[in-house]
Tab-separated table of C-alpha atoms and ligand atoms in Angstrom:
chain	number	residue	atom	x	y	z
A	1	MET	CA	39.432	22.513	96.518
A	2	LYS	CA	39.047	20.431	99.361
A	3	ARG	CA	42.384	19.841	99.880
A	4	SER	CA	43.168	23.640	100.245
A	5	VAL	CA	40.296	24.106	102.843
A	6	PHE	CA	41.938	21.216	104.913
A	7	LEU	CA	45.270	22.730	104.469
A	8	LEU	CA	43.925	26.079	105.748
A	9	ALA	CA	42.227	24.624	108.933
A	10	ALA	CA	45.537	23.061	109.589
A	11	VAL	CA	47.259	26.294	109.354
A	12	MET	CA	44.735	27.779	111.603
A	13	ALA	CA	44.606	25.275	114.122
A	14	THR	CA	48.386	25.353	114.208
A	15	ILE	CA	48.425	29.307	114.721
A	16	GLY	CA	45.594	28.737	117.576
A	17	VAL	CA	42.615	30.019	115.846
A	18	PHE	CA	40.567	26.863	116.885
A	19	SER	CA	42.285	26.144	120.132
A	20	GLN	CA	40.235	27.059	122.913
A	21	LYS	CA	43.143	27.655	125.335
A	22	ALA	CA	42.405	30.294	128.380
A	23	THR	CA	45.693	32.441	128.910
A	24	THR	CA	44.343	34.287	132.298
A	25	MET	CA	43.251	32.978	135.415
A	26	ARG	CA	39.557	34.309	135.082
A	27	GLU	CA	39.304	32.268	131.723
A	28	ALA	CA	41.223	29.363	132.952
A	29	PHE	CA	39.346	28.611	136.328
A	30	ALA	CA	35.623	29.619	134.952
A	31	ASP	CA	34.379	25.981	135.105
A	32	LYS	CA	36.277	25.121	138.471
A	33	PHE	CA	35.739	28.249	141.125
A	34	LEU	CA	35.707	31.808	140.956
A	35	ILE	CA	38.864	33.591	141.199
A	36	GLY	CA	38.790	36.884	142.899
A	37	THR	CA	40.707	40.058	144.106
A	38	ALA	CA	40.723	42.149	146.992
A	39	LEU	CA	40.245	45.511	145.803
A	40	ASN	CA	40.779	49.349	147.880
A	41	THR	CA	39.109	52.168	146.732
A	42	ARG	CA	42.205	53.830	144.849
A	43	GLN	CA	41.912	50.607	142.520
A	44	VAL	CA	38.178	50.970	142.228
A	45	VAL	CA	38.162	54.614	141.277
A	46	SER	CA	41.505	54.479	138.905
A	47	ARG	CA	41.778	55.608	135.741
A	48	ASP	CA	44.954	53.428	135.127
A	49	LYS	CA	43.852	51.592	131.884
A	50	ALA	CA	46.353	48.799	132.452
A	51	LEU	CA	45.281	48.096	135.904
A	52	GLN	CA	41.227	48.317	135.160
A	53	ALA	CA	42.144	45.856	132.447
A	54	LEU	CA	44.055	43.691	134.404
A	55	ILE	CA	41.534	43.495	137.189
A	56	LYS	CA	38.998	42.765	134.536
A	57	ASP	CA	40.581	40.073	132.550
A	58	ASN	CA	42.160	38.128	135.403
A	59	PHE	CA	39.382	38.111	138.415
A	60	SER	CA	35.839	36.807	138.051
A	61	ALA	CA	35.036	38.004	141.664
A	62	VAL	CA	36.129	40.897	143.917
A	63	VAL	CA	35.685	41.981	147.624
A	64	ALA	CA	36.320	45.165	149.360
A	65	GLU	CA	39.484	45.267	151.333
A	66	ASN	CA	38.118	47.736	153.457
A	67	CYS	CA	35.190	49.846	152.959
A	68	MET	CA	32.459	47.690	153.641
A	69	LYS	CA	33.638	47.063	157.245
A	70	ALA	CA	31.684	48.595	160.342
A	71	GLU	CA	34.007	51.356	161.309
A	72	VAL	CA	33.345	52.576	157.563
A	73	LEU	CA	29.919	51.898	156.773
A	74	GLN	CA	28.334	53.143	160.145
A	75	PRO	CA	30.930	55.592	161.613
A	76	GLN	CA	28.478	57.080	163.823
A	77	GLU	CA	25.275	55.548	165.201
A	78	GLY	CA	22.541	55.380	162.059
A	79	VAL	CA	24.995	57.392	159.643
A	80	PHE	CA	25.771	55.418	157.025
A	81	ASN	CA	28.717	55.610	154.336
A	82	PHE	CA	27.841	53.381	151.403
A	83	LYS	CA	29.692	55.514	148.645
A	84	ASP	CA	32.717	53.591	148.444
A	85	GLY	CA	31.261	50.268	148.473
A	86	ASP	CA	28.685	51.431	145.837
A	87	ARG	CA	31.573	52.472	143.615
A	88	LEU	CA	33.164	48.724	144.054
A	89	CYS	CA	29.779	47.401	143.085
A	90	ASP	CA	29.414	49.575	139.670
A	91	LEU	CA	32.651	48.526	138.959
A	92	ALA	CA	32.080	44.989	139.635
A	93	GLU	CA	28.819	45.174	137.559
A	94	LYS	CA	30.660	46.760	134.687
A	95	ASN	CA	33.128	43.798	134.655
A	96	GLY	CA	30.594	41.123	135.086
A	97	GLN	CA	32.193	40.173	138.666
A	98	VAL	CA	30.737	38.489	141.746
A	99	VAL	CA	31.167	40.823	144.856
A	100	THR	CA	31.515	39.269	148.522
A	101	GLY	CA	30.591	41.405	151.056
A	102	HIS	CA	33.538	41.665	154.005
A	103	CYS	CA	32.393	41.792	156.664
A	104	LEU	CA	29.599	42.183	158.920
A	105	ILE	CA	30.732	41.567	162.469
A	106	TRP	CA	34.266	41.623	163.392
A	107	HIS	CA	35.955	42.384	166.389
A	108	SER	CA	38.300	44.615	164.432
A	109	GLN	CA	37.268	47.696	162.849
A	110	ALA	CA	33.918	47.636	164.621
A	111	PRO	CA	33.024	51.394	165.424
A	112	ARG	CA	33.693	51.930	169.105
A	113	TRP	CA	30.329	53.507	169.462
A	114	PHE	CA	28.697	50.269	168.959
A	115	PHE	CA	30.059	48.843	172.334
A	116	THR	CA	29.376	51.837	174.799
A	117	ASP	CA	26.571	54.616	175.316
A	118	LYS	CA	26.705	58.174	175.636
A	119	ASP	CA	28.511	58.253	179.004
A	120	GLY	CA	31.207	56.017	177.654
A	121	LYS	CA	29.770	53.185	179.511
A	122	THR	CA	29.520	49.337	178.201
A	123	VAL	CA	26.130	48.810	176.810
A	124	SER	CA	23.654	45.741	177.962
A	125	ARG	CA	23.512	42.771	175.795
A	126	GLU	CA	19.974	44.220	174.651
A	127	VAL	CA	21.661	47.128	173.272
A	128	LEU	CA	24.456	45.603	171.470
A	129	VAL	CA	22.111	42.982	169.964
A	130	GLN	CA	19.960	45.368	168.979
A	131	ARG	CA	22.990	47.571	167.250
A	132	MET	CA	24.269	44.359	165.322
A	133	LYS	CA	20.515	43.930	164.461
A	134	ASP	CA	20.348	47.332	162.993
A	135	HIS	CA	23.719	47.104	161.246
A	136	ILE	CA	23.190	44.062	159.677
A	137	TYR	CA	19.942	44.875	158.249
A	138	LYS	CA	20.691	48.166	157.005
A	139	VAL	CA	23.913	46.724	155.267
A	140	VAL	CA	22.366	43.765	153.946
A	141	ARG	CA	19.227	45.237	152.680
A	142	HIS	CA	21.405	47.864	151.099
A	143	TYR	CA	23.284	45.705	148.984
A	144	LYS	CA	20.614	43.062	148.319
A	145	GLY	CA	20.921	41.893	144.407
A	146	ARG	CA	24.725	43.190	144.523
A	147	VAL	CA	26.373	41.211	146.926
A	148	LYS	CA	26.352	37.498	146.505
A	149	GLY	CA	27.298	36.386	149.959
A	150	TRP	CA	28.762	38.083	153.321
A	151	ASP	CA	31.486	37.133	155.358
A	152	VAL	CA	28.938	37.114	158.602
A	153	VAL	CA	31.264	36.789	161.472
A	154	ASN	CA	34.922	37.370	160.934
A	155	GLU	CA	37.728	35.774	163.369
A	156	ALA	CA	35.631	34.708	166.048
A	157	ILE	CA	37.686	31.849	167.140
A	158	GLU	CA	41.001	31.150	168.947
A	159	GLY	CA	44.101	29.325	167.436
A	160	ASN	CA	43.067	26.556	170.292
A	161	GLY	CA	39.643	26.491	169.150
A	162	ASP	CA	38.092	28.648	172.102
A	163	PHE	CA	35.888	31.792	171.458
A	164	ARG	CA	37.596	34.544	171.062
A	165	LYS	CA	36.681	36.933	174.142
A	166	SER	CA	35.949	39.935	172.111
A	167	ARG	CA	33.513	42.698	173.048
A	168	PHE	CA	30.979	40.939	171.130
A	169	TYR	CA	31.342	37.878	173.088
A	170	LYS	CA	31.757	39.403	176.069
A	171	ILE	CA	28.648	41.602	176.291
A	172	ILE	CA	26.495	39.145	174.502
A	173	GLY	CA	27.815	35.466	175.058
A	174	PRO	CA	28.860	33.284	172.232
A	175	ASP	CA	25.252	33.284	170.886
A	176	PHE	CA	26.444	36.684	169.099
A	177	ILE	CA	27.484	34.553	166.180
A	178	ARG	CA	24.288	32.849	165.796
A	179	LEU	CA	22.402	35.725	165.838
A	180	ALA	CA	24.412	37.793	163.304
A	181	PHE	CA	23.747	34.779	161.012
A	182	GLN	CA	19.919	34.780	161.708
A	183	PHE	CA	19.841	38.672	161.301
A	184	ALA	CA	21.766	38.462	158.102
A	185	HIS	CA	19.797	36.161	156.469
A	186	GLU	CA	16.188	37.615	157.511
A	187	ALA	CA	17.643	40.615	155.920
A	188	ASP	CA	17.916	38.841	152.667
A	189	PRO	CA	17.445	35.403	152.192
A	190	GLU	CA	18.982	34.806	148.747
A	191	ALA	CA	22.351	35.900	150.387
A	192	GLU	CA	24.820	33.002	150.956
A	193	LEU	CA	26.446	33.545	154.439
A	194	TYR	CA	29.914	32.716	155.430
A	195	TYR	CA	32.379	32.345	158.644
A	196	ASN	CA	35.757	33.692	158.043
A	197	ASP	CA	38.983	33.200	159.735
A	198	TYR	CA	42.651	32.892	159.394
A	199	GLY	CA	45.070	30.312	160.806
A	200	MET	CA	42.859	27.541	159.597
A	201	ASP	CA	45.848	25.110	158.993
A	202	SER	CA	45.992	24.714	163.158
A	203	PRO	CA	43.994	21.854	164.798
A	204	GLY	CA	42.622	23.845	167.209
A	205	LYS	CA	40.940	26.120	165.104
A	206	ARG	CA	39.738	23.532	162.811
A	207	GLU	CA	37.770	21.743	165.707
A	208	GLY	CA	36.339	25.103	166.911
A	209	VAL	CA	35.218	25.898	163.526
A	210	VAL	CA	33.653	22.794	162.913
A	211	ARG	CA	31.978	22.900	166.453
A	212	LEU	CA	30.797	26.750	165.368
A	213	ILE	CA	29.360	24.851	161.560
A	214	LYS	CA	27.625	21.943	163.620
A	215	ASP	CA	25.852	24.690	166.242
A	216	LEU	CA	24.807	26.911	163.422
A	217	LYS	CA	23.446	24.193	161.688
A	218	ALA	CA	21.705	22.451	164.685
A	219	HIS	CA	19.992	25.937	165.453
A	220	GLY	CA	18.504	25.878	161.758
A	221	CYS	CA	21.133	28.930	160.943
A	222	ARG	CA	22.042	29.168	157.133
A	223	ILE	CA	25.586	28.793	156.677
A	224	ASP	CA	26.610	28.282	153.119
A	225	ALA	CA	30.573	28.296	153.193
A	226	VAL	CA	33.707	28.758	155.510
A	227	GLY	CA	36.389	30.720	154.160
A	228	MET	CA	39.903	30.131	155.110
A	229	GLN	CA	41.957	33.472	154.691
A	230	SER	CA	44.913	31.779	153.994
A	231	HIS	CA	47.701	34.457	154.794
A	232	VAL	CA	50.314	31.931	154.181
A	233	GLY	CA	54.061	31.622	154.899
A	234	PHE	CA	56.840	28.986	153.526
A	235	ASN	CA	56.190	27.341	156.825
A	236	THR	CA	52.264	26.807	156.738
A	237	PRO	CA	51.837	23.160	156.841
A	238	LEU	CA	49.926	22.314	153.625
A	239	ASP	CA	48.838	19.093	154.951
A	240	GLU	CA	47.353	20.339	158.138
A	241	TYR	CA	45.593	22.944	155.403
A	242	GLU	CA	44.403	20.750	153.401
A	243	LYS	CA	42.771	18.251	156.631
A	244	SER	CA	40.882	21.858	157.447
A	245	MET	CA	39.599	22.073	154.120
A	246	ASP	CA	38.285	18.423	153.852
A	247	THR	CA	36.982	18.707	157.654
A	248	PHE	CA	35.110	21.799	156.862
A	249	ILE	CA	33.604	20.017	153.440
A	250	ALA	CA	32.660	16.482	155.623
A	251	ALA	CA	30.987	18.974	158.129
A	252	GLY	CA	28.287	20.124	155.123
A	253	VAL	CA	29.696	23.664	154.188
A	254	LYS	CA	31.423	24.873	151.037
A	255	VAL	CA	35.024	26.066	151.366
A	256	MET	CA	36.550	29.388	149.952
A	257	VAL	CA	40.153	30.883	149.862
A	258	THR	CA	39.288	33.966	150.686
A	259	GLU	CA	42.548	36.407	151.387
A	260	LEU	CA	44.930	34.537	149.707
A	261	ASP	CA	48.826	35.786	150.110
A	262	LEU	CA	52.129	34.353	150.721
A	263	SER	CA	54.634	36.277	152.445
A	264	VAL	CA	58.343	35.714	151.622
A	265	LEU	CA	59.632	37.594	154.388
A	266	PRO	CA	60.676	36.296	157.621
A	267	TRP	CA	58.575	36.746	160.625
A	268	PRO	CA	60.125	38.853	163.280
A	269	LYS	CA	60.580	37.543	166.685
A	270	GLY	CA	59.893	39.454	170.041
A	271	ASN	CA	58.968	43.376	169.751
A	272	TYR	CA	60.403	45.469	167.157
A	273	GLY	CA	58.488	48.371	167.862
A	274	ALA	CA	61.460	51.004	168.417
A	275	ALA	CA	64.127	48.730	166.924
A	276	VAL	CA	63.120	48.935	163.548
A	277	GLU	CA	63.731	52.576	163.222
A	278	THR	CA	66.861	52.792	165.192
A	279	ASN	CA	68.532	49.387	164.019
A	280	PHE	CA	69.897	49.347	160.758
A	281	GLU	CA	71.374	45.893	160.813
A	282	TYR	CA	68.556	44.748	162.656
A	283	GLN	CA	65.949	46.196	159.881
A	284	LYS	CA	68.267	44.903	157.322
A	285	LYS	CA	67.589	41.367	158.485
A	286	ILE	CA	64.197	41.380	158.444
A	287	ASP	CA	63.738	43.503	155.166
A	288	PRO	CA	65.800	41.373	152.988
A	289	TYR	CA	64.558	41.763	149.646
A	290	LYS	CA	64.077	45.614	149.203
A	291	ASP	CA	65.974	45.893	146.192
A	292	GLY	CA	64.439	42.923	144.628
A	293	LEU	CA	63.507	39.355	144.882
A	294	PRO	CA	66.294	36.766	144.292
A	295	LYS	CA	65.634	34.445	141.522
A	296	ALA	CA	65.625	31.153	144.138
A	297	LYS	CA	63.174	33.059	146.111
A	298	ALA	CA	60.802	33.810	143.113
A	299	LYS	CA	61.157	29.815	142.452
A	300	GLU	CA	60.236	28.758	146.066
A	301	ALA	CA	57.537	30.964	146.136
A	302	ASP	CA	56.037	29.848	142.521
A	303	ASP	CA	56.435	26.274	143.838
A	304	PHE	CA	54.634	27.076	146.963
A	305	TYR	CA	51.553	28.621	144.921
A	306	ILE	CA	51.869	25.699	142.271
A	307	LYS	CA	51.632	23.404	145.695
A	308	LEU	CA	48.234	25.629	146.683
A	309	PHE	CA	46.522	25.516	143.429
A	310	ASP	CA	46.953	21.620	143.300
A	311	ILE	CA	45.191	21.534	146.672
A	312	TYR	CA	42.561	24.057	144.949
A	313	LEU	CA	42.106	22.120	141.826
A	314	ARG	CA	41.511	18.825	143.622
A	315	HIS	CA	39.024	20.257	145.566
A	316	SER	CA	37.058	22.210	143.259
A	317	LYS	CA	33.776	20.271	143.556
A	318	ASP	CA	33.089	22.154	146.943
A	319	LEU	CA	35.611	24.760	146.716
A	320	THR	CA	33.673	27.906	145.239
A	321	ARG	CA	36.485	30.749	145.273
A	322	VAL	CA	39.802	31.796	145.617
A	323	THR	CA	40.129	35.186	146.405
A	324	PHE	CA	43.751	36.772	146.271
A	325	TRP	CA	44.370	39.540	148.955
A	326	GLY	CA	45.164	42.392	146.543
A	327	VAL	CA	46.007	43.149	142.902
A	328	THR	CA	49.852	43.588	142.901
A	329	ASP	CA	52.531	43.226	145.748
A	330	GLY	CA	53.011	47.089	145.922
A	331	ASP	CA	49.186	47.308	147.320
A	332	SER	CA	49.821	44.451	149.742
A	333	TRP	CA	48.840	45.114	153.308
A	334	LYS	CA	51.675	42.243	153.957
A	335	ASN	CA	54.280	45.521	153.346
A	336	GLY	CA	52.720	47.123	156.264
A	337	PHE	CA	52.490	44.302	158.866
A	338	PRO	CA	53.963	42.656	161.190
A	339	VAL	CA	56.392	45.432	160.349
A	340	ARG	CA	55.886	48.492	158.943
A	341	GLY	CA	57.856	49.749	155.575
A	342	ARG	CA	59.215	46.159	154.490
A	343	THR	CA	59.289	44.710	151.011
A	344	ASP	CA	56.916	41.922	150.520
A	345	TYR	CA	56.089	39.830	147.294
A	346	PRO	CA	52.779	38.033	148.536
A	347	LEU	CA	50.532	38.285	145.293
A	348	ALA	CA	50.271	37.127	141.659
A	349	PHE	CA	51.038	40.177	139.819
A	350	ASP	CA	54.345	42.160	140.514
A	351	ARG	CA	55.056	46.178	141.418
A	352	LYS	CA	54.740	46.437	137.516
A	353	MET	CA	51.652	44.288	137.060
A	354	LYS	CA	53.311	41.363	135.791
A	355	PRO	CA	52.126	38.250	136.577
A	356	LYS	CA	54.305	36.008	138.506
A	357	GLY	CA	55.345	32.801	136.842
A	358	PHE	CA	53.321	30.586	138.719
A	359	VAL	CA	50.281	32.136	137.187
A	360	LYS	CA	50.829	30.517	133.673
A	361	THR	CA	51.414	27.256	135.266
A	362	ILE	CA	48.318	27.421	137.462
A	363	VAL	CA	46.254	28.251	134.379
A	364	GLU	CA	47.765	25.638	132.315
A	365	MET	CA	46.895	23.264	135.445
A	366	ALA	CA	43.275	24.413	135.744
A	367	GLN	CA	42.869	22.957	131.919
A	368	SER	CA	44.895	20.230	132.153
A	369	ASP	CA	43.278	16.307	132.267
A	370	LYS	CA	44.374	15.572	135.611
A	371	TYR	CA	41.937	17.737	137.512
A	372	ASN	CA	38.754	17.208	135.156
B	401	LIG	O1	43.961	44.287	154.191
B	401	LIG	C1	43.434	45.287	154.892
B	401	LIG	C2	44.161	46.512	155.750
B	401	LIG	O2	44.478	47.471	154.581
B	401	LIG	C3	43.248	46.898	156.884
B	401	LIG	O3	44.706	47.886	157.471
B	401	LIG	C4	43.404	46.082	157.990
B	401	LIG	C5	42.962	46.373	159.296
B	401	LIG	O4	42.694	45.702	160.425
B	401	LIG	O5	42.384	44.870	157.539
B	401	LIG	C6	43.304	44.265	156.571
B	401	LIG	O6	42.319	42.997	155.978
B	401	LIG	C7	42.322	41.733	156.994
B	401	LIG	C8	40.729	41.304	156.583
B	401	LIG	O7	39.594	42.383	156.630
B	401	LIG	C9	40.352	40.326	157.697
B	401	LIG	N1	41.595	39.422	157.618
B	401	LIG	C10	42.686	39.873	157.840
B	401	LIG	C11	42.972	40.972	156.572
B	401	LIG	C12	44.330	41.353	157.146
B	401	LIG	O8	44.842	42.060	158.269
């Protein structure tokens, strides 16, 4: 009798009944960091069961690709449109996923009215500070308890470390950043607050961001994490990228990878405005994988992603989230930027919703003793 129980247990263990091996990113990274995706509204409301299962099974966190930006949330002064953001939160709550708010203050996709009065003249510092405050208060309070943390300010620093000369900067001065963090904290003292930017592998940007972290902390502002967007390419220097991650952590914040994607396409040089439409040869050269990604390129992308996740897993004590900027390749903004109408392959799932080769590898890596 005992022998047959033992045999049964051995058989069950062999077929995996007792084994705890995770098969999805969500399970595999559960005790490491949140693993997220950006969702557009079409995906949020989609009735495609396979897509909904993919979103739920693979990701523990979501962020709105566009519908929580100021232009959408407050298209006219005092007129708020929370519908799509609310739907994203509904889905996340149904799926047990953490929501990040993206983003409160950004020079791009800020509504025009923010900066001008009724006669079209540029507003004063006082007016813009008040508008910023009203926007942040209203939005952060609306999502209180539903959004874990906010990208408070997005992309305010140039590659050389200087402040971007945005309209917020020009009208208010560099303290617009501090004020935004202060207002967000007043509106929801529980919410985590992040500074988010791209091109974080550049030494100049790294130094500028560290100066900003120190300034915010010196003024008693809450800042929980720096978001490294991570729109990377094969030529992104990973040593510099990792150095930035280490430097931000040493400055006393957590880090998050907030908008991960890997473009496999050549970055066009010069202005392709008209040439793209008119010169077939030229267009072909910068859109080489329209009919599919050659195996060697797919392997190069897999290897690059594996190197990235090696960095992420080695930093999992201080890295709280890794979010892909989209679900499947077909939905990525990269197909339209910096040239419209190309075919890129930047994400974890292909156009048929199949996981890329690297996904299996990083799921295994997450569970290996190497990163414990
Ligand atoms: O992916 C977003 C795309 O659909 C929008 O058209 C674009 C508008 O500027 O914003 C994209 O998302 C950006 C994000 O909000 C901030 N970092 C850069 C992202 C890619 O441009």
